[in-house]
mmCIF file of C-alpha atoms in Angstrom:
data_model
loop_
_atom_site.group_PDB
_atom_site.id
_atom_site.type_symbol
_atom_site.label_atom_id
_atom_site.label_comp_id
_atom_site.label_asym_id
_atom_site.label_seq_id
_atom_site.Cartn_x
_atom_site.Cartn_y
_atom_site.Cartn_z
ATOM 1 C CA MET A 1 188.020 -159.907 -86.199
ATOM 2 C CA ARG A 2 185.949 -157.482 -84.253
ATOM 3 C CA ALA A 3 183.703 -155.030 -86.140
ATOM 4 C CA GLU A 4 184.837 -151.397 -85.601
ATOM 5 C CA LEU A 5 182.601 -149.585 -83.323
ATOM 6 C CA LYS A 6 180.615 -146.473 -84.460
ATOM 7 C CA ASP A 7 180.269 -143.274 -82.625
ATOM 8 C CA PRO A 8 177.134 -143.788 -80.574
ATOM 9 C CA SER A 9 176.202 -140.127 -81.024
ATOM 10 C CA SER A 10 175.946 -140.838 -84.950
ATOM 11 C CA THR A 11 173.214 -143.479 -84.687
ATOM 12 C CA ALA A 12 169.780 -142.645 -83.987
ATOM 13 C CA LEU A 13 167.781 -144.435 -81.291
ATOM 14 C CA ASP A 14 164.167 -145.096 -81.609
ATOM 15 C CA ARG A 15 161.686 -145.690 -78.670
ATOM 16 C CA ILE A 16 162.244 -149.397 -78.560
ATOM 17 C CA ASP A 17 166.082 -148.910 -78.463
ATOM 18 C CA LEU A 18 165.682 -146.553 -75.515
ATOM 19 C CA LYS A 19 163.527 -149.054 -73.648
ATOM 20 C CA ILE A 20 166.116 -151.652 -74.143
ATOM 21 C CA LEU A 21 168.626 -149.414 -72.878
ATOM 22 C CA ARG A 22 166.804 -148.436 -69.873
ATOM 23 C CA ALA A 23 165.878 -151.857 -69.023
ATOM 24 C CA LEU A 24 169.453 -153.253 -69.343
ATOM 25 C CA HIS A 25 170.791 -150.178 -67.426
ATOM 26 C CA ALA A 26 168.495 -151.000 -64.503
ATOM 27 C CA ASP A 27 169.144 -154.713 -64.594
ATOM 28 C CA GLY A 28 171.930 -156.213 -66.765
ATOM 29 C CA ARG A 29 170.963 -159.669 -65.801
ATOM 30 C CA LEU A 30 167.643 -159.626 -67.693
ATOM 31 C CA THR A 31 167.320 -162.621 -70.049
ATOM 32 C CA ASN A 32 166.426 -161.817 -73.669
ATOM 33 C CA ALA A 33 162.918 -163.247 -73.254
ATOM 34 C CA ASP A 34 162.372 -161.011 -70.034
ATOM 35 C CA LEU A 35 163.826 -158.072 -71.834
ATOM 36 C CA ALA A 36 161.661 -158.633 -74.834
ATOM 37 C CA ALA A 37 158.484 -158.845 -72.660
ATOM 38 C CA ARG A 38 159.593 -155.673 -70.897
ATOM 39 C CA VAL A 39 159.979 -153.701 -73.977
ATOM 40 C CA GLY A 40 157.130 -154.978 -75.903
ATOM 41 C CA ALA A 41 159.202 -156.669 -78.802
ATOM 42 C CA SER A 42 159.661 -160.333 -79.939
ATOM 43 C CA PRO A 43 162.632 -162.093 -78.472
ATOM 44 C CA ALA A 44 164.349 -162.364 -82.062
ATOM 45 C CA THR A 45 163.683 -158.577 -82.523
ATOM 46 C CA CYS A 46 165.064 -157.800 -78.997
ATOM 47 C CA HIS A 47 168.119 -159.765 -79.689
ATOM 48 C CA ARG A 48 168.859 -158.201 -83.057
ATOM 49 C CA ARG A 49 168.493 -154.714 -81.596
ATOM 50 C CA THR A 50 170.510 -155.482 -78.474
ATOM 51 C CA GLN A 51 173.364 -156.755 -80.703
ATOM 52 C CA ARG A 52 173.100 -153.578 -82.845
ATOM 53 C CA LEU A 53 173.338 -151.479 -79.757
ATOM 54 C CA PHE A 54 176.555 -153.269 -78.699
ATOM 55 C CA GLU A 55 177.960 -152.995 -82.233
ATOM 56 C CA ASN A 56 177.222 -149.115 -82.301
ATOM 57 C CA GLY A 57 178.825 -148.580 -79.014
ATOM 58 C CA HIS A 58 175.608 -147.652 -77.136
ATOM 59 C CA ILE A 59 176.156 -150.568 -74.779
ATOM 60 C CA THR A 60 179.839 -151.006 -73.750
ATOM 61 C CA GLY A 61 179.508 -153.997 -71.438
ATOM 62 C CA PHE A 62 177.986 -155.454 -68.378
ATOM 63 C CA ARG A 63 179.501 -156.186 -64.896
ATOM 64 C CA ALA A 64 178.558 -156.777 -61.349
ATOM 65 C CA ASP A 65 178.899 -153.870 -58.829
ATOM 66 C CA VAL A 66 181.021 -155.276 -56.062
ATOM 67 C CA ALA A 67 181.004 -153.717 -52.578
ATOM 68 C CA PRO A 68 184.596 -152.437 -52.190
ATOM 69 C CA ALA A 69 184.901 -153.154 -48.402
ATOM 70 C CA SER A 70 183.830 -156.904 -49.156
ATOM 71 C CA VAL A 71 187.181 -157.200 -51.155
ATOM 72 C CA ALA A 72 189.150 -155.227 -48.670
ATOM 73 C CA LEU A 73 189.272 -151.947 -50.758
ATOM 74 C CA GLY A 74 187.384 -149.670 -48.330
ATOM 75 C CA ALA A 75 189.604 -146.503 -48.820
ATOM 76 C CA LEU A 76 188.563 -144.206 -51.568
ATOM 77 C CA VAL A 77 190.810 -141.539 -52.651
ATOM 78 C CA MET A 78 190.431 -138.716 -55.250
ATOM 79 C CA ILE A 79 193.472 -136.943 -56.457
ATOM 80 C CA GLY A 80 193.640 -133.676 -58.460
ATOM 81 C CA VAL A 81 196.716 -133.723 -60.905
ATOM 82 C CA ILE A 82 198.316 -130.678 -62.296
ATOM 83 C CA LEU A 83 200.859 -131.433 -65.109
ATOM 84 C CA ASP A 84 204.029 -129.472 -65.503
ATOM 85 C CA ARG A 85 203.002 -128.651 -69.086
ATOM 86 C CA SER A 86 199.609 -129.155 -70.816
ATOM 87 C CA SER A 87 200.873 -130.467 -74.233
ATOM 88 C CA PRO A 88 199.559 -133.456 -76.087
ATOM 89 C CA ASP A 89 202.808 -135.425 -75.621
ATOM 90 C CA SER A 90 202.702 -134.789 -71.936
ATOM 91 C CA ARG A 91 199.039 -135.796 -71.629
ATOM 92 C CA ASN A 92 199.799 -138.977 -73.690
ATOM 93 C CA ALA A 93 202.647 -139.976 -71.389
ATOM 94 C CA PHE A 94 200.738 -139.393 -68.356
ATOM 95 C CA GLU A 95 197.614 -141.233 -69.658
ATOM 96 C CA GLU A 96 199.625 -144.301 -70.789
ATOM 97 C CA ALA A 97 201.336 -144.464 -67.411
ATOM 98 C CA VAL A 98 197.967 -144.216 -65.515
ATOM 99 C CA LEU A 99 196.507 -147.135 -67.572
ATOM 100 C CA LYS A 100 199.115 -149.417 -66.135
ATOM 101 C CA ILE A 101 198.078 -148.807 -62.402
ATOM 102 C CA LYS A 102 195.403 -151.230 -61.471
ATOM 103 C CA GLU A 103 194.400 -149.168 -58.278
ATOM 104 C CA ILE A 104 193.294 -146.211 -60.397
ATOM 105 C CA LEU A 105 189.618 -146.725 -61.196
ATOM 106 C CA ASP A 106 189.044 -143.534 -63.149
ATOM 107 C CA CYS A 107 191.315 -140.880 -64.785
ATOM 108 C CA ILE A 108 189.452 -137.873 -66.063
ATOM 109 C CA LEU A 109 190.814 -134.983 -68.046
ATOM 110 C CA VAL A 110 189.148 -131.864 -66.788
ATOM 111 C CA ALA A 111 189.267 -128.063 -67.232
ATOM 112 C CA GLY A 112 189.998 -125.790 -64.524
ATOM 113 C CA GLU A 113 192.502 -125.868 -61.649
ATOM 114 C CA PHE A 114 193.550 -129.371 -62.297
ATOM 115 C CA ASP A 115 194.327 -131.253 -65.449
ATOM 116 C CA TYR A 116 193.023 -134.624 -64.266
ATOM 117 C CA PHE A 117 191.320 -136.405 -61.476
ATOM 118 C CA LEU A 118 192.176 -139.787 -60.459
ATOM 119 C CA LYS A 119 189.852 -142.011 -58.478
ATOM 120 C CA ILE A 120 191.801 -144.681 -56.485
ATOM 121 C CA ARG A 121 190.731 -147.643 -54.269
ATOM 122 C CA ALA A 122 193.174 -148.838 -51.614
ATOM 123 C CA ARG A 123 192.858 -151.216 -48.594
ATOM 124 C CA ASP A 124 193.560 -148.473 -46.098
ATOM 125 C CA LEU A 125 195.622 -145.307 -45.571
ATOM 126 C CA ALA A 126 198.937 -147.347 -45.161
ATOM 127 C CA ASP A 127 198.265 -148.993 -48.570
ATOM 128 C CA PHE A 128 197.554 -145.538 -50.289
ATOM 129 C CA ASN A 129 200.630 -144.284 -48.739
ATOM 130 C CA LYS A 130 202.671 -147.093 -50.207
ATOM 131 C CA LEU A 131 200.943 -146.599 -53.639
ATOM 132 C CA GLN A 132 201.490 -142.661 -53.445
ATOM 133 C CA SER A 133 205.269 -142.975 -52.580
ATOM 134 C CA GLN A 134 206.234 -145.823 -54.848
ATOM 135 C CA THR A 135 203.950 -145.380 -57.899
ATOM 136 C CA LEU A 136 201.822 -142.152 -58.179
ATOM 137 C CA ILE A 137 204.816 -139.824 -57.464
ATOM 138 C CA ALA A 138 206.633 -141.212 -60.354
ATOM 139 C CA LEU A 139 203.919 -140.560 -62.834
ATOM 140 C CA PRO A 140 205.383 -138.536 -65.813
ATOM 141 C CA GLY A 141 204.820 -134.867 -66.195
ATOM 142 C CA VAL A 142 203.184 -134.479 -62.747
ATOM 143 C CA GLN A 143 203.982 -131.017 -61.256
ATOM 144 C CA ASN A 144 201.590 -131.051 -58.299
ATOM 145 C CA THR A 145 198.900 -133.283 -56.831
ATOM 146 C CA ARG A 146 196.152 -132.677 -54.279
ATOM 147 C CA THR A 147 194.828 -135.595 -52.380
ATOM 148 C CA PHE A 148 191.171 -135.918 -51.076
ATOM 149 C CA PHE A 149 190.373 -138.867 -48.834
ATOM 150 C CA VAL A 150 186.746 -139.620 -49.194
ATOM 151 C CA MET A 151 185.040 -139.649 -45.854
ATOM 152 C CA ARG A 152 181.461 -140.979 -47.027
ATOM 153 C CA GLU A 153 180.097 -141.851 -50.421
ATOM 154 C CA VAL A 154 176.707 -140.200 -50.627
ATOM 155 C CA ARG A 155 176.145 -141.178 -54.170
ATOM 156 C CA GLU A 156 178.295 -143.328 -56.514
ATOM 157 C CA ASN A 157 177.870 -144.573 -59.864
ATOM 158 C CA ALA A 158 174.247 -143.421 -60.092
ATOM 159 C CA ARG A 159 172.162 -144.613 -62.954
ATOM 160 C CA LEU A 160 172.002 -142.555 -66.126
ATOM 161 C CA THR A 161 168.582 -140.938 -66.769
ATOM 162 C CA PHE A 162 167.508 -140.656 -70.353
#
């Protein structure tokens, strides 16, 4: 059984923890030995601390950044969503439905003109049009949407600075 994750903001990070986080954030492929050398700790200490950073929710995973065009997902679309009512039930129904749509990369609850922003990858305009007309239009509680086709990605998924 997996240990319950703690709230990352409730656990204090010291200088070595921050060095580990910075190093892994810059290069998640570092071996434990390379990581230990980079942060100035023994491999055993580094391993123990890295495990604790996972358990406490500071590190949530590792993955490769894949060039979207190389897997035929070159179209990036942002959608602003306005729900017909902003109640916990309507938000929950919307969020549960969104989680089932693999093309939606990000779903962010926001304050302001829109209730949510969706970030979607599609092969091309025709592929997105099919997704819009068959799937997105049927999302529960949606009153209105505004679609933004991304012309150029100036900066995406930039590294955190801490």
